[in-house]
Coordinates of C-alpha atoms and ligand atoms in Angstrom, one line a residue:
M1124 CA 50.0 -70.8 65.9
D1125 CA 51.0 -74.4 66.5
H1126 CA 54.3 -73.6 68.1
D1127 CA 56.5 -70.7 69.3
L1128 CA 59.4 -72.1 67.3
I1129 CA 60.0 -74.5 64.5
V1130 CA 63.6 -75.6 64.0
I1131 CA 64.5 -77.0 60.5
G1132 CA 67.3 -79.5 60.8
A1133 CA 68.3 -81.6 63.8
G1134 CA 72.1 -81.4 63.5
P1135 CA 74.1 -79.9 66.4
G1136 CA 72.9 -76.4 65.5
G1137 CA 69.2 -77.4 65.3
Y1138 CA 68.7 -80.0 68.0
I1139 CA 70.6 -78.0 70.6
A1140 CA 68.6 -74.9 69.7
A1141 CA 65.3 -76.9 70.0
I1142 CA 66.3 -78.3 73.4
R1143 CA 67.4 -74.9 74.9
A1144 CA 64.3 -73.2 73.6
A1145 CA 62.1 -75.9 75.2
Q1146 CA 64.0 -75.6 78.5
L1147 CA 63.2 -71.9 78.4
G1148 CA 59.5 -72.7 78.2
L1149 CA 58.8 -72.3 74.4
S1150 CA 56.7 -74.7 72.5
V1151 CA 59.0 -76.2 69.9
A1152 CA 58.9 -78.5 66.9
C1153 CA 62.1 -79.8 65.2
I1154 CA 62.0 -81.3 61.8
D1155 CA 64.8 -83.4 60.3
A1156 CA 64.9 -85.4 57.1
W1157 CA 67.9 -87.8 57.8
S1158 CA 66.9 -91.5 57.7
R1159 CA 68.6 -94.7 58.9
D1160 CA 69.0 -97.6 56.5
D1161 CA 65.7 -99.1 57.8
G1162 CA 63.9 -95.8 57.1
G1163 CA 63.6 -94.6 60.7
P1164 CA 64.7 -91.1 61.8
A1165 CA 68.4 -90.4 62.3
P1166 CA 68.6 -87.0 64.0
G1167 CA 72.1 -85.5 64.6
G1168 CA 72.8 -84.2 61.1
T1169 CA 76.1 -84.5 59.3
C1170 CA 77.9 -84.5 62.7
T1171 CA 76.2 -87.6 64.0
N1172 CA 75.6 -89.5 60.8
V1173 CA 78.6 -88.9 58.5
G1174 CA 80.8 -86.4 60.3
C1175 CA 82.3 -85.8 63.8
I1176 CA 81.0 -89.0 65.5
P1177 CA 81.7 -91.8 62.9
S1178 CA 85.0 -90.2 61.9
K1179 CA 86.2 -90.1 65.5
A1180 CA 85.0 -93.8 66.0
M1181 CA 87.0 -94.8 62.9
L1182 CA 90.0 -92.7 64.0
Q1183 CA 89.9 -94.4 67.4
S1184 CA 89.6 -97.9 66.0
S1185 CA 92.3 -97.4 63.4
E1186 CA 94.6 -95.9 66.0
H1187 CA 94.1 -99.0 68.3
Y1188 CA 94.9 -101.2 65.3
E1189 CA 98.1 -99.3 64.5
H1190 CA 99.2 -99.3 68.2
V1191 CA 98.6 -103.0 68.6
A1192 CA 100.3 -103.8 65.3
H1193 CA 103.3 -101.5 65.8
G1194 CA 103.4 -99.7 69.2
M1195 CA 103.3 -102.4 71.8
A1196 CA 106.8 -103.8 71.7
E1197 CA 108.4 -100.8 73.3
H1198 CA 106.1 -101.3 76.3
G1199 CA 107.4 -104.9 76.6
I1200 CA 104.2 -106.4 75.2
E1201 CA 104.6 -109.0 72.5
V1202 CA 101.6 -109.4 70.2
G1203 CA 101.0 -112.2 67.8
S1204 CA 99.7 -111.6 64.3
V1205 CA 97.2 -108.8 64.2
K1206 CA 94.1 -109.2 62.0
L1207 CA 91.8 -106.5 60.8
D1208 CA 88.0 -107.2 60.9
L1209 CA 86.9 -104.2 58.9
A1210 CA 83.2 -105.3 58.9
R1211 CA 83.2 -105.4 62.7
M1212 CA 85.0 -102.0 62.9
L1213 CA 82.4 -100.5 60.6
A1214 CA 79.5 -102.1 62.6
R1215 CA 80.9 -100.6 65.8
K1216 CA 81.1 -97.2 64.2
Q1217 CA 77.5 -97.5 63.1
Q1218 CA 76.5 -98.6 66.6
V1219 CA 78.1 -95.4 68.0
V1220 CA 76.2 -93.4 65.4
R1221 CA 72.9 -95.2 66.4
Q1222 CA 73.5 -94.5 70.1
N1223 CA 73.8 -90.8 69.3
N1224 CA 70.7 -90.8 67.1
D1225 CA 68.7 -92.5 69.9
G1226 CA 70.2 -90.2 72.5
I1227 CA 68.8 -87.2 70.6
L1228 CA 65.4 -88.7 70.2
Y1229 CA 65.4 -89.4 74.0
L1230 CA 66.5 -85.8 74.7
F1231 CA 63.6 -84.5 72.5
K1232 CA 61.2 -86.5 74.5
K1233 CA 62.7 -85.5 77.9
N1234 CA 62.5 -81.8 76.9
K1235 CA 59.1 -82.0 75.3
V1236 CA 60.3 -81.0 71.8
R1237 CA 57.9 -82.3 69.1
F1238 CA 60.1 -84.1 66.6
L1239 CA 58.9 -84.7 63.0
H1240 CA 60.8 -87.0 60.6
G1241 CA 60.6 -85.4 57.1
H1242 CA 61.6 -82.7 54.8
A1243 CA 60.5 -79.2 55.7
A1244 CA 59.8 -76.3 53.3
F1245 CA 58.5 -72.8 53.8
A1246 CA 54.9 -72.6 52.5
A1247 CA 54.0 -69.0 53.3
K1248 CA 54.3 -66.0 55.5
V1249 CA 51.1 -65.9 57.6
D1250 CA 49.8 -63.4 60.1
G1251 CA 52.3 -63.3 63.0
G1252 CA 54.5 -66.1 61.7
F1253 CA 55.3 -68.7 59.1
E1254 CA 53.7 -71.8 57.6
I1255 CA 55.9 -74.9 57.1
E1256 CA 55.1 -77.9 55.0
V1257 CA 56.5 -81.2 56.1
S1258 CA 56.7 -84.1 53.6
G1259 CA 57.8 -87.6 54.4
A1260 CA 57.1 -89.9 57.3
D1261 CA 55.5 -87.2 59.5
K1262 CA 53.6 -85.3 56.9
A1263 CA 52.1 -82.1 58.4
T1264 CA 51.5 -78.4 58.0
L1265 CA 52.7 -76.3 60.9
R1266 CA 52.7 -72.7 61.9
A1267 CA 55.1 -70.9 64.2
R1268 CA 56.0 -67.4 65.3
H1269 CA 59.7 -68.1 64.8
V1270 CA 61.8 -70.4 62.6
I1271 CA 65.4 -71.4 62.9
I1272 CA 67.1 -72.7 59.7
A1273 CA 69.7 -75.2 60.7
T1274 CA 70.0 -77.2 57.5
G1275 CA 73.8 -77.6 57.5
S1276 CA 76.1 -78.3 54.6
R1277 CA 76.9 -80.8 52.0
P1278 CA 80.2 -81.9 50.4
R1279 CA 81.6 -79.8 47.5
A1280 CA 82.2 -81.9 44.4
L1281 CA 84.9 -81.5 41.8
P1282 CA 83.3 -80.3 38.5
G1283 CA 82.7 -83.4 36.4
V1284 CA 83.2 -85.9 39.2
E1285 CA 80.0 -87.2 40.8
F1286 CA 80.1 -89.0 44.1
D1287 CA 79.1 -92.6 43.6
E1288 CA 80.3 -93.3 47.2
K1289 CA 82.0 -96.5 46.1
R1290 CA 85.1 -95.3 44.3
E1291 CA 84.5 -91.5 44.0
L1292 CA 83.9 -90.7 47.6
S1293 CA 82.7 -87.8 49.8
N1294 CA 83.1 -88.2 53.5
T1295 CA 80.0 -90.4 53.4
G1296 CA 81.6 -93.1 51.3
A1297 CA 85.0 -92.7 52.9
L1298 CA 83.4 -93.7 56.2
A1299 CA 81.8 -96.8 54.8
L1300 CA 84.4 -98.5 52.5
Q1301 CA 83.8 -102.2 52.8
K1302 CA 87.4 -103.0 51.8
V1303 CA 90.7 -101.2 52.5
P1304 CA 91.7 -99.7 49.1
A1305 CA 95.3 -100.6 48.2
R1306 CA 95.7 -97.1 46.8
M1307 CA 93.7 -94.2 48.0
G1308 CA 93.7 -90.7 46.5
I1309 CA 92.5 -87.7 48.4
I1310 CA 91.9 -84.3 46.8
G1311 CA 92.2 -81.5 49.4
A1312 CA 94.6 -81.6 52.4
G1313 CA 92.1 -80.0 54.8
V1314 CA 90.6 -81.4 58.0
I1315 CA 88.6 -84.2 56.3
G1316 CA 91.4 -85.2 54.0
L1317 CA 93.9 -85.5 56.9
E1318 CA 91.5 -87.3 59.3
M1319 CA 90.2 -89.8 56.7
G1320 CA 93.6 -90.2 55.1
S1321 CA 95.0 -91.1 58.5
V1322 CA 92.2 -93.7 59.1
W1323 CA 92.8 -95.6 55.8
R1324 CA 96.6 -95.3 55.9
R1325 CA 96.6 -96.9 59.4
L1326 CA 94.4 -99.7 58.0
G1327 CA 96.8 -100.4 55.2
A1328 CA 96.1 -98.1 52.2
Q1329 CA 98.8 -96.2 50.3
V1330 CA 97.4 -92.7 50.6
T1331 CA 98.3 -89.8 48.3
V1332 CA 96.9 -86.3 49.2
L1333 CA 96.7 -83.7 46.5
E1334 CA 96.4 -80.1 47.7
A1335 CA 95.9 -77.0 45.5
L1336 CA 97.5 -74.5 47.9
P1337 CA 101.3 -74.2 48.1
D1338 CA 101.1 -74.0 52.0
F1339 CA 100.1 -76.9 54.2
L1340 CA 97.3 -76.2 56.7
G1341 CA 97.2 -72.5 56.1
A1342 CA 94.7 -71.9 58.9
A1343 CA 97.0 -73.3 61.6
D1344 CA 100.0 -71.7 63.2
T1345 CA 102.9 -72.0 60.7
Q1346 CA 105.1 -73.8 63.2
V1347 CA 102.4 -76.3 64.0
A1348 CA 101.7 -76.9 60.3
K1349 CA 105.4 -77.5 59.7
E1350 CA 105.6 -80.1 62.5
A1351 CA 102.4 -81.7 61.3
M1352 CA 103.7 -82.0 57.7
K1353 CA 106.9 -83.6 59.1
Q1354 CA 104.9 -86.1 61.2
F1355 CA 102.3 -87.1 58.6
S1356 CA 105.0 -87.5 55.9
R1357 CA 107.0 -89.7 58.3
Q1358 CA 103.9 -91.8 58.9
G1359 CA 103.6 -92.4 55.1
L1360 CA 101.0 -90.0 53.9
D1361 CA 102.2 -88.7 50.6
I1362 CA 101.1 -85.0 50.7
Q1363 CA 101.7 -83.0 47.5
L1364 CA 101.1 -79.3 47.7
G1365 CA 100.6 -76.7 45.0
V1366 CA 99.0 -79.2 42.6
K1367 CA 96.4 -78.5 39.9
I1368 CA 94.0 -81.2 39.0
A1369 CA 93.7 -81.5 35.2
E1370 CA 91.5 -84.5 34.9
V1371 CA 89.7 -87.2 37.0
K1372 CA 88.5 -90.2 35.0
P1373 CA 85.8 -91.9 37.0
A1374 CA 86.2 -95.6 37.3
A1375 CA 84.4 -97.9 35.0
R1376 CA 82.4 -100.6 36.8
S1377 CA 85.7 -102.0 38.0
G1378 CA 89.2 -100.7 37.7
P1379 CA 91.0 -97.7 39.1
V1380 CA 90.2 -94.0 39.1
K1381 CA 92.7 -92.2 36.9
L1382 CA 93.9 -88.7 37.7
R1383 CA 96.1 -86.3 35.8
Y1384 CA 97.5 -83.2 37.5
T1385 CA 100.3 -80.7 37.4
D1386 CA 102.6 -80.7 40.4
A1387 CA 104.2 -77.7 42.2
K1388 CA 107.0 -77.6 39.7
G1389 CA 104.6 -77.5 36.7
A1390 CA 105.3 -81.1 35.7
E1391 CA 102.5 -83.3 34.4
Q1392 CA 101.7 -86.3 36.7
A1393 CA 99.4 -89.2 36.5
L1394 CA 98.0 -91.2 39.4
E1395 CA 95.8 -94.3 39.6
V1396 CA 93.9 -95.1 42.7
D1397 CA 91.4 -97.7 43.9
A1398 CA 89.3 -95.1 45.7
L1399 CA 89.3 -91.3 45.5
M1400 CA 88.0 -89.0 48.2
V1401 CA 87.2 -85.4 47.3
S1402 CA 87.4 -83.2 50.4
I1403 CA 87.7 -79.6 49.1
G1404 CA 85.3 -77.9 51.5
R1405 CA 81.6 -77.9 52.0
L1406 CA 78.6 -75.9 50.7
P1407 CA 75.7 -74.6 52.6
H1408 CA 72.6 -76.7 52.2
T1409 CA 69.3 -74.9 51.4
E1410 CA 67.9 -77.2 48.7
G1411 CA 64.1 -77.6 48.7
L1412 CA 63.6 -75.1 51.6
Q1413 CA 61.6 -72.7 49.3
L1414 CA 63.2 -69.7 50.9
D1415 CA 61.6 -67.5 48.2
K1416 CA 58.1 -68.2 49.7
V1417 CA 59.1 -66.0 52.6
G1418 CA 61.2 -63.5 50.7
L1419 CA 64.6 -64.9 51.8
G1420 CA 67.6 -65.3 49.6
T1421 CA 71.2 -66.5 49.9
D1422 CA 74.5 -64.8 49.2
E1423 CA 76.5 -65.7 46.0
R1424 CA 78.0 -68.7 47.8
G1425 CA 74.7 -70.0 48.9
F1426 CA 74.9 -69.1 52.6
V1427 CA 71.8 -67.7 54.4
V1428 CA 72.8 -64.2 55.3
V1429 CA 72.6 -63.4 59.0
D1430 CA 73.8 -60.7 61.4
A1431 CA 76.0 -61.3 64.4
D1432 CA 72.9 -62.5 66.4
C1433 CA 71.9 -65.0 63.6
R1434 CA 68.9 -62.9 62.5
T1435 CA 68.1 -63.2 58.8
E1436 CA 66.7 -60.2 56.9
V1437 CA 63.2 -61.5 57.5
P1438 CA 62.1 -60.8 61.1
G1439 CA 61.2 -64.0 62.9
I1440 CA 63.5 -66.2 60.8
W1441 CA 66.9 -67.1 62.2
A1442 CA 69.7 -69.3 60.9
V1443 CA 72.6 -71.1 62.6
G1444 CA 75.5 -73.5 61.9
D1445 CA 77.0 -74.5 58.6
V1446 CA 74.3 -72.8 56.6
V1447 CA 75.6 -69.4 57.7
R1448 CA 79.0 -67.6 57.8
G1449 CA 81.8 -68.7 60.1
P1450 CA 83.7 -71.9 60.7
M1451 CA 81.8 -75.1 59.9
L1452 CA 82.2 -76.7 63.3
A1453 CA 79.6 -78.6 65.4
H1454 CA 80.4 -76.6 68.6
K1455 CA 80.1 -73.3 66.7
A1456 CA 76.7 -74.4 65.5
E1457 CA 75.6 -75.4 69.0
E1458 CA 76.7 -72.1 70.5
E1459 CA 74.7 -70.2 67.9
G1460 CA 71.7 -72.5 68.5
V1461 CA 71.7 -71.8 72.2
A1462 CA 72.2 -68.1 71.7
V1463 CA 69.2 -67.8 69.3
A1464 CA 67.0 -69.8 71.7
E1465 CA 68.0 -67.6 74.6
R1466 CA 67.4 -64.4 72.6
L1467 CA 63.9 -65.7 71.8
A1468 CA 63.3 -66.0 75.5
G1469 CA 64.4 -62.4 76.1
Q1470 CA 68.0 -63.1 77.2
K1471 CA 71.1 -61.4 75.9
P1472 CA 73.6 -64.1 75.0
H1473 CA 76.9 -63.6 73.1
V1474 CA 79.0 -65.9 71.0
D1475 CA 82.7 -65.0 70.8
F1476 CA 84.1 -66.4 67.5
N1477 CA 87.7 -65.6 68.6
T1478 CA 87.5 -68.3 71.3
V1479 CA 86.0 -71.1 69.2
P1480 CA 88.6 -73.9 69.4
W1481 CA 89.7 -75.9 66.3
V1482 CA 90.8 -79.5 66.6
I1483 CA 92.1 -81.9 64.0
Y1484 CA 91.9 -85.5 65.3
T1485 CA 94.9 -86.9 63.6
S1486 CA 97.9 -88.4 65.4
P1487 CA 99.5 -86.2 66.6
E1488 CA 96.3 -84.2 67.3
I1489 CA 96.3 -80.5 66.4
A1490 CA 94.3 -77.9 68.3
W1491 CA 94.2 -74.2 68.6
V1492 CA 92.2 -71.3 69.9
G1493 CA 92.7 -67.6 69.2
Q1494 CA 95.2 -66.1 66.8
T1495 CA 98.2 -67.6 65.0
E1496 CA 101.6 -66.0 65.2
Q1497 CA 101.5 -65.2 61.5
A1498 CA 98.2 -63.3 62.0
L1499 CA 99.6 -61.3 64.9
K1500 CA 102.7 -60.4 62.8
A1501 CA 100.5 -59.4 59.9
A1502 CA 98.4 -57.2 62.2
G1503 CA 101.6 -55.6 63.6
R1504 CA 100.6 -56.6 67.2
A1505 CA 103.5 -56.8 69.7
Y1506 CA 103.4 -60.2 71.3
K1507 CA 105.4 -62.7 73.4
S1508 CA 105.7 -66.3 72.4
G1509 CA 106.5 -69.3 74.7
S1510 CA 106.7 -73.0 73.6
F1511 CA 107.2 -76.2 75.5
P1512 CA 107.9 -79.6 73.9
F1513 CA 106.1 -82.8 75.0
M1514 CA 109.6 -84.4 74.9
A1515 CA 110.2 -82.6 78.2
N1516 CA 106.9 -83.6 79.8
G1517 CA 107.0 -86.6 82.1
R1518 CA 103.5 -87.9 81.4
A1519 CA 104.2 -87.8 77.6
R1520 CA 107.3 -89.8 78.1
A1521 CA 105.4 -92.3 80.2
L1522 CA 102.7 -92.5 77.5
G1523 CA 105.4 -93.0 74.9
D1524 CA 104.0 -90.1 72.9
T1525 CA 106.4 -87.2 73.0
T1526 CA 105.7 -85.6 69.6
G1527 CA 104.9 -81.9 69.4
F1528 CA 104.6 -79.0 71.6
V1529 CA 102.4 -76.3 73.2
K1530 CA 102.8 -72.8 72.1
M1531 CA 101.3 -69.7 73.8
L1532 CA 101.1 -66.2 72.4
S1533 CA 100.4 -63.3 74.7
D1534 CA 100.3 -59.5 74.4
A1535 CA 103.7 -57.9 74.9
A1536 CA 102.3 -55.2 77.1
T1537 CA 99.4 -56.6 79.0
D1538 CA 100.3 -60.4 78.9
Q1539 CA 96.7 -61.2 77.8
I1540 CA 96.7 -64.6 76.0
L1541 CA 96.0 -64.0 72.3
G1542 CA 96.4 -67.6 71.0
V1543 CA 97.3 -71.1 72.0
H1544 CA 98.5 -73.8 69.6
V1545 CA 99.0 -77.5 70.5
I1546 CA 100.3 -80.4 68.4
G1547 CA 100.7 -83.6 70.3
P1548 CA 98.9 -86.1 72.5
M1549 CA 95.4 -85.2 73.7
A1550 CA 95.7 -81.7 72.1
S1551 CA 91.9 -81.9 71.7
E1552 CA 91.4 -82.0 75.5
L1553 CA 94.3 -79.7 76.4
I1554 CA 92.9 -76.9 74.3
A1555 CA 89.9 -76.5 76.6
E1556 CA 92.1 -74.9 79.3
A1557 CA 93.3 -72.3 76.8
A1558 CA 89.7 -71.6 75.6
V1559 CA 88.6 -71.1 79.3
A1560 CA 91.6 -68.8 79.9
M1561 CA 90.9 -66.7 76.8
E1562 CA 87.1 -66.4 77.6
F1563 CA 88.2 -65.0 81.1
K1564 CA 90.7 -62.7 79.4
A1565 CA 93.5 -64.4 81.4
S1566 CA 97.2 -63.5 81.1
A1567 CA 99.9 -66.0 80.5
E1568 CA 101.0 -65.3 84.1
D1569 CA 97.6 -66.5 85.3
I1570 CA 98.1 -69.9 83.7
A1571 CA 101.7 -70.0 84.9
R1572 CA 100.6 -69.5 88.5
I1573 CA 97.9 -72.2 88.5
C1574 CA 98.8 -75.5 90.2
H1575 CA 98.6 -78.2 87.5
A1576 CA 98.6 -81.9 88.6
H1577 CA 101.8 -83.8 88.1
P1578 CA 102.5 -85.8 86.0
T1579 CA 100.0 -84.6 83.4
L1580 CA 100.1 -83.4 79.8
S1581 CA 98.5 -80.2 81.1
E1582 CA 101.8 -79.2 82.7
A1583 CA 103.0 -78.5 79.2
M1584 CA 100.3 -75.7 79.0
K1585 CA 101.7 -74.2 82.3
E1586 CA 105.3 -74.5 81.1
A1587 CA 104.4 -72.8 77.7
A1588 CA 102.9 -69.9 79.8
L1589 CA 106.1 -69.7 81.8
A1590 CA 108.1 -69.8 78.6
T1591 CA 106.4 -66.6 77.4
D1592 CA 108.4 -65.0 80.2
S1593 CA 111.5 -67.1 79.5
R1594 CA 111.1 -69.0 82.7
A1595 CA 110.1 -72.5 81.8
L1596 CA 111.2 -74.8 84.6
N1597 CA 111.6 -78.1 82.8
F1598 CA 113.1 -77.1 79.5
Ligands
FAD1466 P1 74.2 -80.5 60.0 O1 74.9 -81.3 61.0 O2 74.6 -80.6 58.6 O3 72.6 -80.9 60.1 C1 71.7 -80.4 59.3 C2 70.5 -81.3 59.3 O4 69.4 -80.6 58.6 C3 70.7 -82.6 58.6 O5 70.2 -83.7 59.5 C4 69.8 -82.5 57.4 O6 69.2 -83.8 57.0 C5 68.7 -81.6 57.9 N1 68.0 -80.9 56.8 C6 68.5 -80.1 55.8 N2 67.5 -79.6 55.1 C7 66.4 -80.0 55.6 C8 65.0 -79.8 55.3 N3 64.6 -79.0 54.3 N4 64.1 -80.4 56.1 C9 64.4 -81.2 57.1 N5 65.7 -81.4 57.5 C10 66.7 -80.8 56.7 N6 82.9 -80.5 63.4 C11 83.5 -80.5 64.6 O7 83.3 -79.5 65.4 N7 84.3 -81.5 65.1 C12 84.6 -82.6 64.3 O8 85.3 -83.5 64.7 C13 84.0 -82.6 63.0 N8 84.2 -83.7 62.2 C14 83.7 -83.7 60.9 C15 84.0 -84.8 60.1 C16 83.4 -84.9 58.8 C17 83.7 -86.0 58.0 C18 82.5 -83.9 58.4 C19 81.9 -83.9 57.1 C20 82.2 -82.8 59.2 C21 82.8 -82.7 60.5 N9 82.6 -81.6 61.3 C22 83.2 -81.6 62.6 C23 81.7 -80.5 60.9 C24 80.3 -80.7 61.6 O9 79.8 -81.9 61.2 C25 79.4 -79.6 61.1 O10 80.0 -78.3 61.4 C26 78.0 -79.6 61.9 O11 77.4 -80.9 61.6 C27 77.1 -78.5 61.5 O12 75.9 -78.6 62.1 P2 74.6 -78.0 61.6 O13 73.5 -78.3 62.6 O14 74.7 -76.7 61.1 O15 74.2 -78.9 60.3
NAI1467 P1 88.8 -77.8 54.3 O1 88.4 -76.4 54.0 O2 89.3 -78.1 55.7 O3 89.9 -78.2 53.3 C1 89.7 -78.2 51.9 C2 91.1 -78.3 51.3 O4 90.9 -78.5 49.9 C3 91.8 -76.9 51.4 O5 93.1 -77.1 51.9 C4 91.8 -76.4 50.0 O6 92.9 -75.6 49.7 C5 91.8 -77.7 49.2 N1 91.2 -77.6 47.8 C6 90.1 -76.8 47.4 N2 89.9 -77.0 46.1 C7 90.9 -77.9 45.7 C8 91.2 -78.4 44.4 N3 90.4 -78.2 43.3 N4 92.2 -79.3 44.3 C9 93.0 -79.6 45.4 N5 92.7 -79.1 46.6 C10 91.7 -78.2 46.8 O7 87.5 -78.6 53.9 P2 87.2 -80.2 54.2 O8 88.4 -80.9 54.6 O9 86.4 -80.6 53.0 O10 86.2 -80.1 55.5 C11 85.1 -79.2 55.4 C12 84.8 -78.7 56.8 O11 84.3 -79.6 57.7 C13 86.1 -78.2 57.5 O12 86.5 -76.9 57.1 C14 85.7 -78.1 58.9 O13 85.0 -77.0 59.2 C15 84.7 -79.3 59.0 N6 85.4 -80.5 59.6 C16 85.9 -80.3 60.9 C17 86.5 -81.3 61.5 C18 87.1 -81.1 62.9 O14 86.7 -80.2 63.5 N7 88.0 -82.0 63.3 C19 86.8 -82.6 60.8 C20 86.3 -82.6 59.5 C21 85.6 -81.6 58.9

């Protein structure tokens, strides 16, 4: 065998698995097909190249732009005319991506992971392992005892609408528009729709978001979703729920994309936009892997089937990240990657899906971990609820960002924290405390008794914990 382990895909699931396995003394090769514009390797997967990292870079830049243009006067700062240099903003985003690509290549070297730039496919089952064929820049045939499939996901298209990434966009095109579209349409008010819709609205586009479901952000706590809808609508995002898309007429070489749809009341509507992003979920990516050569299949939705430990039905082949069941999140992929590597080294790791945090990086940010109030109600669980608004938090007032609240849900009898929901400033950072607390099976009382620095946004977490016992101090 050439290696103990071959990892196919260097997204957050794959590259982290490869590094952890190498740390534990395994001989590891990791193969990834993603290329930079100049043809060089671009490890990091969707997350680094067209997902988490570039979207957060654009969210940050566009938020600065909006703050400077509209949010400085209340701080007593007068700003002259504010000009957008989109080319420079995009170049910065690309530089951030490149730094992450290079960082992963450096980490591979540091940890003695053999990296191959190319497309991997199963060639055959061989005695004691598997043969993998690599085509592309680093053409090779490799054998290993174990293989981890970490090939990620790709955007789901609307039937009949192909992504040309100029006017009919997936996340890839929406992160690279060279001009702010005057009118932007978004199909799907999920995480990508809201994040990218926020970016282009801040930069000047009139954004219409068309969502099929009658409820907004169904996965979030209902109270949070309601507050989010209010804030996004106030900002100017036109979010229409319960719509049914009837027709999307792709743009001719120039001219608008034309849509026809039925609104929630059943009335026929027409919309013309200069760019249309389709963000209606993502599909597992297994194209060209030749799973059949090793007797592996996928389920009816295309996912590689795994057990709780990420084992496939073929002993020796594992799968992690977006290509398997569970939330399509980078940190979930990473946790699974680490767990498989440790299992291969004889350890007994465990991933708790109930404590995987969710974050939506809009403004206000939205973050949660654990169960929603509606889920607890549906399960008939007796719980206590405590909320604390940022309006009553000194640091939020000083920041000038008092939107939203922290909400904590704990068991009525034991006080164990069951879920925490944050909408407001730095929700993405605040949720880490709740995730730690839930991992340690903490009670709301535990958080309430911990000394939190003053003045910080984190005091809102402590106050929400106190509020579960009706004893918030500042509200
Ligand atoms: P991927 O990151 O998709 O990586 C798979 C890799 O495998 C790719 O590089 C691909 O080229 C390679 N590959 C596939 N097939 C082969 C083959 N046969 N041979 C060689 N290489 C192959 N998640 C978060 O947690 N936080 C966020 O803020 C966030 N923001 C997002 C924003 C956007 C716009 C999008 C689209 C996604 C976002 N996500 C976010 C989701 C996150 O990107 C994914 O959950 C994560 O990338 C999944 O990691 P993965 O390793 O499973 O797959
Ligand atoms: P999503 O599942 O979050 O949202 C898709 C939305 O499209 C849903 O609300 C769905 O009801 C709607 N929809 C589906 N079909 C439709 C149709 N025909 N017409 C109108 N609406 C329709 O998926 P999205 O936004 O594409 O993102 C994919 C995944 O990427 C997310 O689920 C998430 O796991 C990951 N992601 C995570 C981010 C984060 O952690 N901050 C950021 C961006 C993406």
